[in-house]
PDB file of C-alpha atoms and ligand atoms in Angstrom:
ATOM      1  CA  UNK A   1     121.335  79.810  97.584  1.00 83.00           C
ATOM      2  CA  UNK A   2     117.985  81.071  98.838  1.00 94.00           C
ATOM      3  CA  UNK A   3     115.235  81.873  96.372  1.00 98.00           C
ATOM      4  CA  UNK A   4     113.753  85.256  97.132  1.00 98.00           C
ATOM      5  CA  UNK A   5     110.393  86.649  96.006  1.00 98.00           C
ATOM      6  CA  UNK A   6     109.039  90.141  96.249  1.00 98.00           C
ATOM      7  CA  UNK A   7     105.380  90.982  97.032  1.00 99.00           C
ATOM      8  CA  UNK A   8     104.928  94.677  96.221  1.00 98.00           C
ATOM      9  CA  UNK A   9     101.945  96.916  96.830  1.00 98.00           C
ATOM     10  CA  UNK A  10     100.562 100.111  98.248  1.00 98.00           C
ATOM     11  CA  UNK A  11      98.778  98.251 101.063  1.00 98.00           C
ATOM     12  CA  UNK A  12      96.580 101.226 101.941  1.00 98.00           C
ATOM     13  CA  UNK A  13      95.423  99.303 103.908  1.00 98.00           C
ATOM     14  CA  UNK A  14      96.529  95.681 103.749  1.00 98.00           C
ATOM     15  CA  UNK A  15      93.563  93.343 103.205  1.00 98.00           C
ATOM     16  CA  UNK A  16      93.078  89.664 103.988  1.00 98.00           C
ATOM     17  CA  UNK A  17      93.480  89.057 100.248  1.00 98.00           C
ATOM     18  CA  UNK A  18      97.001  90.548 100.356  1.00 98.00           C
ATOM     19  CA  UNK A  19      97.817  88.468 103.422  1.00 98.00           C
ATOM     20  CA  UNK A  20      96.644  85.307 101.690  1.00 98.00           C
ATOM     21  CA  UNK A  21      98.973  85.963  98.722  1.00 98.00           C
ATOM     22  CA  UNK A  22     101.937  86.812 100.985  1.00 98.00           C
ATOM     23  CA  UNK A  23     101.373  83.730 103.164  1.00 98.00           C
ATOM     24  CA  UNK A  24     101.129  81.424 100.154  1.00 98.00           C
ATOM     25  CA  UNK A  25     104.254  83.010  98.655  1.00 98.00           C
ATOM     26  CA  UNK A  26     106.119  82.467 101.935  1.00 98.00           C
ATOM     27  CA  UNK A  27     105.258  78.769 101.794  1.00 98.00           C
ATOM     28  CA  UNK A  28     106.911  78.393  98.375  1.00 98.00           C
ATOM     29  CA  UNK A  29     109.977  80.658  98.530  1.00 98.00           C
ATOM     30  CA  UNK A  30     112.913  80.737 100.944  1.00 98.00           C
ATOM     31  CA  UNK A  31     112.415  84.422 101.641  1.00 98.00           C
ATOM     32  CA  UNK A  32     109.768  87.008 100.834  1.00 98.00           C
ATOM     33  CA  UNK A  33     110.337  90.732 100.735  1.00 98.00           C
ATOM     34  CA  UNK A  34     107.101  92.690 101.060  1.00 99.00           C
ATOM     35  CA  UNK A  35     107.638  96.070  99.375  1.00 98.00           C
ATOM     36  CA  UNK A  36     105.416  98.882 100.604  1.00 98.00           C
ATOM     37  CA  UNK A  37     105.265 101.701  98.078  1.00 98.00           C
ATOM     38  CA  UNK A  38     106.020 105.123  99.524  1.00 97.00           C
ATOM     39  CA  UNK A  39     104.348 107.420  97.055  1.00 90.00           C
ATOM     40  CA  UNK A  40     102.848 110.481  98.773  1.00 84.00           C
ATOM     41  CA  UNK A  41     101.366 111.636  95.452  1.00 91.00           C
ATOM     42  CA  UNK A  42      98.888 108.732  95.758  1.00 88.00           C
ATOM     43  CA  UNK A  43      97.602 110.530  98.874  1.00 94.00           C
ATOM     44  CA  UNK A  44      97.325 107.387 101.022  1.00 97.00           C
ATOM     45  CA  UNK A  45      94.970 107.173 103.996  1.00 97.00           C
ATOM     46  CA  UNK A  46      97.708 105.557 106.099  1.00 97.00           C
ATOM     47  CA  UNK A  47     101.252 106.893 106.208  1.00 97.00           C
ATOM     48  CA  UNK A  48     104.005 104.615 104.996  1.00 97.00           C
ATOM     49  CA  UNK A  49     105.172 104.201 108.618  1.00 97.00           C
ATOM     50  CA  UNK A  50     101.672 103.051 109.641  1.00 97.00           C
ATOM     51  CA  UNK A  51     101.457 100.639 106.704  1.00 98.00           C
ATOM     52  CA  UNK A  52     104.878  99.201 107.541  1.00 98.00           C
ATOM     53  CA  UNK A  53     103.928  98.830 111.212  1.00 98.00           C
ATOM     54  CA  UNK A  54     100.632  97.106 110.406  1.00 98.00           C
ATOM     55  CA  UNK A  55     102.249  94.663 107.969  1.00 98.00           C
ATOM     56  CA  UNK A  56     105.103  93.840 110.353  1.00 98.00           C
ATOM     57  CA  UNK A  57     102.603  93.170 113.115  1.00 98.00           C
ATOM     58  CA  UNK A  58     100.275  90.928 111.101  1.00 98.00           C
ATOM     59  CA  UNK A  59     103.150  89.032 109.454  1.00 98.00           C
ATOM     60  CA  UNK A  60     105.315  88.625 112.546  1.00 98.00           C
ATOM     61  CA  UNK A  61     104.796  84.849 112.716  1.00 98.00           C
ATOM     62  CA  UNK A  62     106.127  84.307 109.178  1.00 98.00           C
ATOM     63  CA  UNK A  63     109.838  84.154 109.921  1.00 98.00           C
ATOM     64  CA  UNK A  64     110.935  84.207 106.264  1.00 98.00           C
ATOM     65  CA  UNK A  65     109.035  87.421 105.489  1.00 98.00           C
ATOM     66  CA  UNK A  66     110.580  90.881 105.706  1.00 98.00           C
ATOM     67  CA  UNK A  67     108.626  94.110 105.235  1.00 98.00           C
ATOM     68  CA  UNK A  68     110.406  97.111 103.698  1.00 98.00           C
ATOM     69  CA  UNK A  69     109.394 100.368 102.114  1.00 98.00           C
ATOM     70  CA  UNK A  70     110.444 101.524  98.682  1.00 98.00           C
ATOM     71  CA  UNK A  71     110.088 104.450  96.348  1.00 97.00           C
ATOM     72  CA  UNK A  72     111.127 104.631  92.724  1.00 96.00           C
ATOM     73  CA  UNK A  73     111.204 101.627  90.457  1.00 98.00           C
ATOM     74  CA  UNK A  74     110.109  98.221  91.682  1.00 98.00           C
ATOM     75  CA  UNK A  75     112.863  96.503  89.678  1.00 98.00           C
ATOM     76  CA  UNK A  76     115.507  98.532  91.563  1.00 98.00           C
ATOM     77  CA  UNK A  77     113.943  97.490  94.872  1.00 98.00           C
ATOM     78  CA  UNK A  78     113.832  93.848  93.747  1.00 98.00           C
ATOM     79  CA  UNK A  79     117.489  93.935  92.671  1.00 98.00           C
ATOM     80  CA  UNK A  80     118.548  95.589  95.938  1.00 98.00           C
ATOM     81  CA  UNK A  81     116.976  92.679  97.831  1.00 98.00           C
ATOM     82  CA  UNK A  82     118.181  90.002  95.396  1.00 98.00           C
ATOM     83  CA  UNK A  83     114.596  89.082  94.554  1.00 98.00           C
ATOM     84  CA  UNK A  84     114.469  87.664  91.026  1.00 97.00           C
ATOM     85  CA  UNK A  85     110.703  87.114  91.131  1.00 98.00           C
ATOM     86  CA  UNK A  86     107.743  89.400  91.726  1.00 98.00           C
ATOM     87  CA  UNK A  87     104.524  87.742  92.876  1.00 98.00           C
ATOM     88  CA  UNK A  88     101.232  89.420  92.013  1.00 98.00           C
ATOM     89  CA  UNK A  89      97.751  88.263  92.947  1.00 98.00           C
ATOM     90  CA  UNK A  90      95.185  88.165  90.146  1.00 98.00           C
ATOM     91  CA  UNK A  91      91.592  88.545  91.305  1.00 97.00           C
ATOM     92  CA  UNK A  92      89.870  88.537  87.946  1.00 95.00           C
ATOM     93  CA  UNK A  93      90.517  88.958  84.247  1.00 94.00           C
ATOM     94  CA  UNK A  94      90.017  92.715  84.753  1.00 93.00           C
ATOM     95  CA  UNK A  95      93.315  92.792  86.677  1.00 95.00           C
ATOM     96  CA  UNK A  96      95.168  91.072  83.901  1.00 96.00           C
ATOM     97  CA  UNK A  97      95.707  93.781  81.233  1.00 96.00           C
ATOM     98  CA  UNK A  98      97.481  96.210  83.533  1.00 97.00           C
ATOM     99  CA  UNK A  99      99.370  93.506  85.432  1.00 98.00           C
ATOM    100  CA  UNK A 100     100.604  91.972  82.177  1.00 98.00           C
ATOM    101  CA  UNK A 101     101.834  95.365  80.985  1.00 98.00           C
ATOM    102  CA  UNK A 102     103.712  95.947  84.256  1.00 98.00           C
ATOM    103  CA  UNK A 103     105.142  92.416  84.220  1.00 98.00           C
ATOM    104  CA  UNK A 104     106.465  92.853  80.697  1.00 98.00           C
ATOM    105  CA  UNK A 105     107.868  96.301  81.486  1.00 98.00           C
ATOM    106  CA  UNK A 106     109.568  95.029  84.654  1.00 98.00           C
ATOM    107  CA  UNK A 107     111.149  92.214  82.668  1.00 98.00           C
ATOM    108  CA  UNK A 108     112.309  94.676  80.039  1.00 98.00           C
ATOM    109  CA  UNK A 109     113.685  97.074  82.664  1.00 98.00           C
ATOM    110  CA  UNK A 110     115.461  94.625  84.913  1.00 96.00           C
ATOM    111  CA  UNK A 111     114.983  91.004  83.805  1.00 97.00           C
ATOM    112  CA  UNK A 112     112.780  90.459  86.862  1.00 98.00           C
ATOM    113  CA  UNK A 113     110.145  87.778  86.324  1.00 98.00           C
ATOM    114  CA  UNK A 114     106.558  88.260  87.484  1.00 98.00           C
ATOM    115  CA  UNK A 115     104.526  85.225  88.489  1.00 98.00           C
ATOM    116  CA  UNK A 116     100.776  85.565  88.925  1.00 98.00           C
ATOM    117  CA  UNK A 117      99.059  83.810  91.794  1.00 98.00           C
ATOM    118  CA  UNK A 118      95.310  83.219  91.544  1.00 98.00           C
ATOM    119  CA  UNK A 119      93.562  85.000  94.377  1.00 97.00           C
ATOM    120  CA  UNK A 120      91.635  82.777  96.729  1.00 97.00           C
ATOM    121  CA  UNK A 121      88.052  83.123  95.394  1.00 97.00           C
ATOM    122  CA  UNK A 122      86.790  84.143  98.833  1.00 97.00           C
ATOM    123  CA  UNK A 123      88.756  87.385  98.327  1.00 97.00           C
ATOM    124  CA  UNK A 124      88.205  87.947  94.591  1.00 96.00           C
ATOM    125  CA  UNK A 125      85.904  90.935  95.220  1.00 97.00           C
ATOM    126  CA  UNK A 126      88.186  92.544  97.784  1.00 98.00           C
ATOM    127  CA  UNK A 127      90.268  95.691  97.300  1.00 98.00           C
ATOM    128  CA  UNK A 128      91.806  98.318  99.578  1.00 98.00           C
ATOM    129  CA  UNK A 129      89.773 101.033  97.839  1.00 97.00           C
ATOM    130  CA  UNK A 130      86.458  99.277  98.471  1.00 98.00           C
ATOM    131  CA  UNK A 131      87.405  98.597 102.089  1.00 98.00           C
ATOM    132  CA  UNK A 132      88.087 102.334 102.602  1.00 98.00           C
ATOM    133  CA  UNK A 133      84.815 103.294 100.973  1.00 98.00           C
ATOM    134  CA  UNK A 134      82.836 100.871 103.127  1.00 98.00           C
ATOM    135  CA  UNK A 135      84.598 102.063 106.296  1.00 97.00           C
ATOM    136  CA  UNK A 136      84.079 105.708 105.342  1.00 97.00           C
ATOM    137  CA  UNK A 137      80.321 105.167 105.298  1.00 96.00           C
ATOM    138  CA  UNK A 138      80.334 103.212 108.565  1.00 95.00           C
ATOM    139  CA  UNK A 139      80.039  99.742 107.001  1.00 96.00           C
ATOM    140  CA  UNK A 140      81.407  96.568 108.521  1.00 95.00           C
ATOM    141  CA  UNK A 141      84.844  95.562 107.234  1.00 97.00           C
ATOM    142  CA  UNK A 142      85.463  92.759 109.722  1.00 95.00           C
ATOM    143  CA  UNK A 143      86.706  89.630 107.960  1.00 96.00           C
ATOM    144  CA  UNK A 144      88.004  91.690 105.042  1.00 98.00           C
ATOM    145  CA  UNK A 145      91.032  93.164 106.817  1.00 98.00           C
ATOM    146  CA  UNK A 146      93.025  92.227 109.926  1.00 98.00           C
ATOM    147  CA  UNK A 147      91.219  93.303 113.122  1.00 97.00           C
ATOM    148  CA  UNK A 148      93.818  96.004 113.880  1.00 97.00           C
ATOM    149  CA  UNK A 149      93.151  97.556 110.478  1.00 98.00           C
ATOM    150  CA  UNK A 150      89.379  97.507 111.049  1.00 97.00           C
ATOM    151  CA  UNK A 151      89.941  99.384 114.337  1.00 97.00           C
ATOM    152  CA  UNK A 152      92.230 101.941 112.710  1.00 97.00           C
ATOM    153  CA  UNK A 153      89.710 102.519 109.937  1.00 97.00           C
ATOM    154  CA  UNK A 154      86.979 103.056 112.506  1.00 96.00           C
ATOM    155  CA  UNK A 155      89.164 105.575 114.371  1.00 95.00           C
ATOM    156  CA  UNK A 156      90.129 107.325 111.150  1.00 94.00           C
ATOM    157  CA  UNK A 157      86.592 107.791 109.918  1.00 94.00           C
ATOM    158  CA  UNK A 158      84.867 108.353 113.240  1.00 85.00           C
ATOM    159  CA  UNK A 159      83.179 111.753 113.378  1.00 63.00           C
ATOM    160  CA  UNK A 160      85.200 114.135 115.514  1.00 59.00           C
ATOM    161  CA  UNK A 161      83.694 114.555 118.996  1.00 48.00           C
ATOM    162  CA  UNK A 162      82.286 118.020 119.727  1.00 52.00           C
TER     163      UNK A 162
HETATM  164  O1  PNS B 201      98.925  97.771  95.461  1.00 79.60           O
HETATM  165  P1  PNS B 201      99.113  98.452  94.140  1.00 79.60           P
HETATM  166  O2  PNS B 201      98.817  99.935  94.259  1.00 79.60           O
HETATM  167  O3  PNS B 201      98.364  97.794  93.023  1.00 79.60           O
HETATM  168  O4  PNS B 201     100.684  98.283  93.808  1.00 79.60           O
HETATM  169  C1  PNS B 201     101.208  98.875  92.652  1.00 79.60           C
HETATM  170  C2  PNS B 201     102.754  98.769  92.622  1.00 79.60           C
HETATM  171  C3  PNS B 201     103.357  99.313  93.895  1.00 79.60           C
HETATM  172  C4  PNS B 201     103.151  97.310  92.469  1.00 79.60           C
HETATM  173  C5  PNS B 201     103.203  99.590  91.393  1.00 79.60           C
HETATM  174  O5  PNS B 201     102.627 100.857  91.447  1.00 79.60           O
HETATM  175  C6  PNS B 201     104.718  99.722  91.286  1.00 79.60           C
HETATM  176  O6  PNS B 201     105.397  98.785  90.966  1.00 79.60           O
HETATM  177  N1  PNS B 201     105.220 100.947  91.575  1.00 79.60           N
HETATM  178  C7  PNS B 201     106.626 101.242  91.556  1.00 79.60           C
HETATM  179  C8  PNS B 201     107.005 102.137  90.364  1.00 79.60           C
HETATM  180  C9  PNS B 201     107.379 101.318  89.169  1.00 79.60           C
HETATM  181  O7  PNS B 201     108.249 100.467  89.215  1.00 79.60           O
HETATM  182  N2  PNS B 201     106.702 101.604  88.031  1.00 79.60           N
HETATM  183  C10 PNS B 201     106.904 100.894  86.807  1.00 79.60           C
HETATM  184  C11 PNS B 201     106.058  99.642  86.778  1.00 79.60           C
HETATM  185  S1  PNS B 201     106.193  98.827  85.241  1.00 79.60           S
END
């Protein structure tokens, strides 16, 4: 029987910190389902189709990783994919309160366990929101996100040509 883990997130956009967690998860589980939240009310910069496409491209060499979208409850998505474990990266203690609450609620809702993986310290300051803010003001996001994401961010925030 294969042991399946789920790595959920908004991934707007995916960062090198996310990729590090997904890659390390893939090395310890038989299969990994990356769940991309489709929640238009969050007003994402990248559509769910773009986020799926980016993740599938950057993860294409990890043969035990599948990228899917979901809406609704994470526990329902995990059950649908037979994933008994959710993996969440923890960057700092400030992440912990909310993540603990979600982990306990997800266990209560669907008996799905959450395991926390310590973020690689080289990415502990990294978040999708900060990456977008830096890109919006023309800052350099190379090394923080995959190169294709850096290009898309540049295109997205480039001033329209007259
Ligand atoms: O990358 P993010 O935005 O931190 O990911 C948050 C995510 C997608 C893991 C979280 O918002 C989520 O699980 N959403 C699905 C809705 C749900 O199940 N809510 C109850 C959580 S206890």
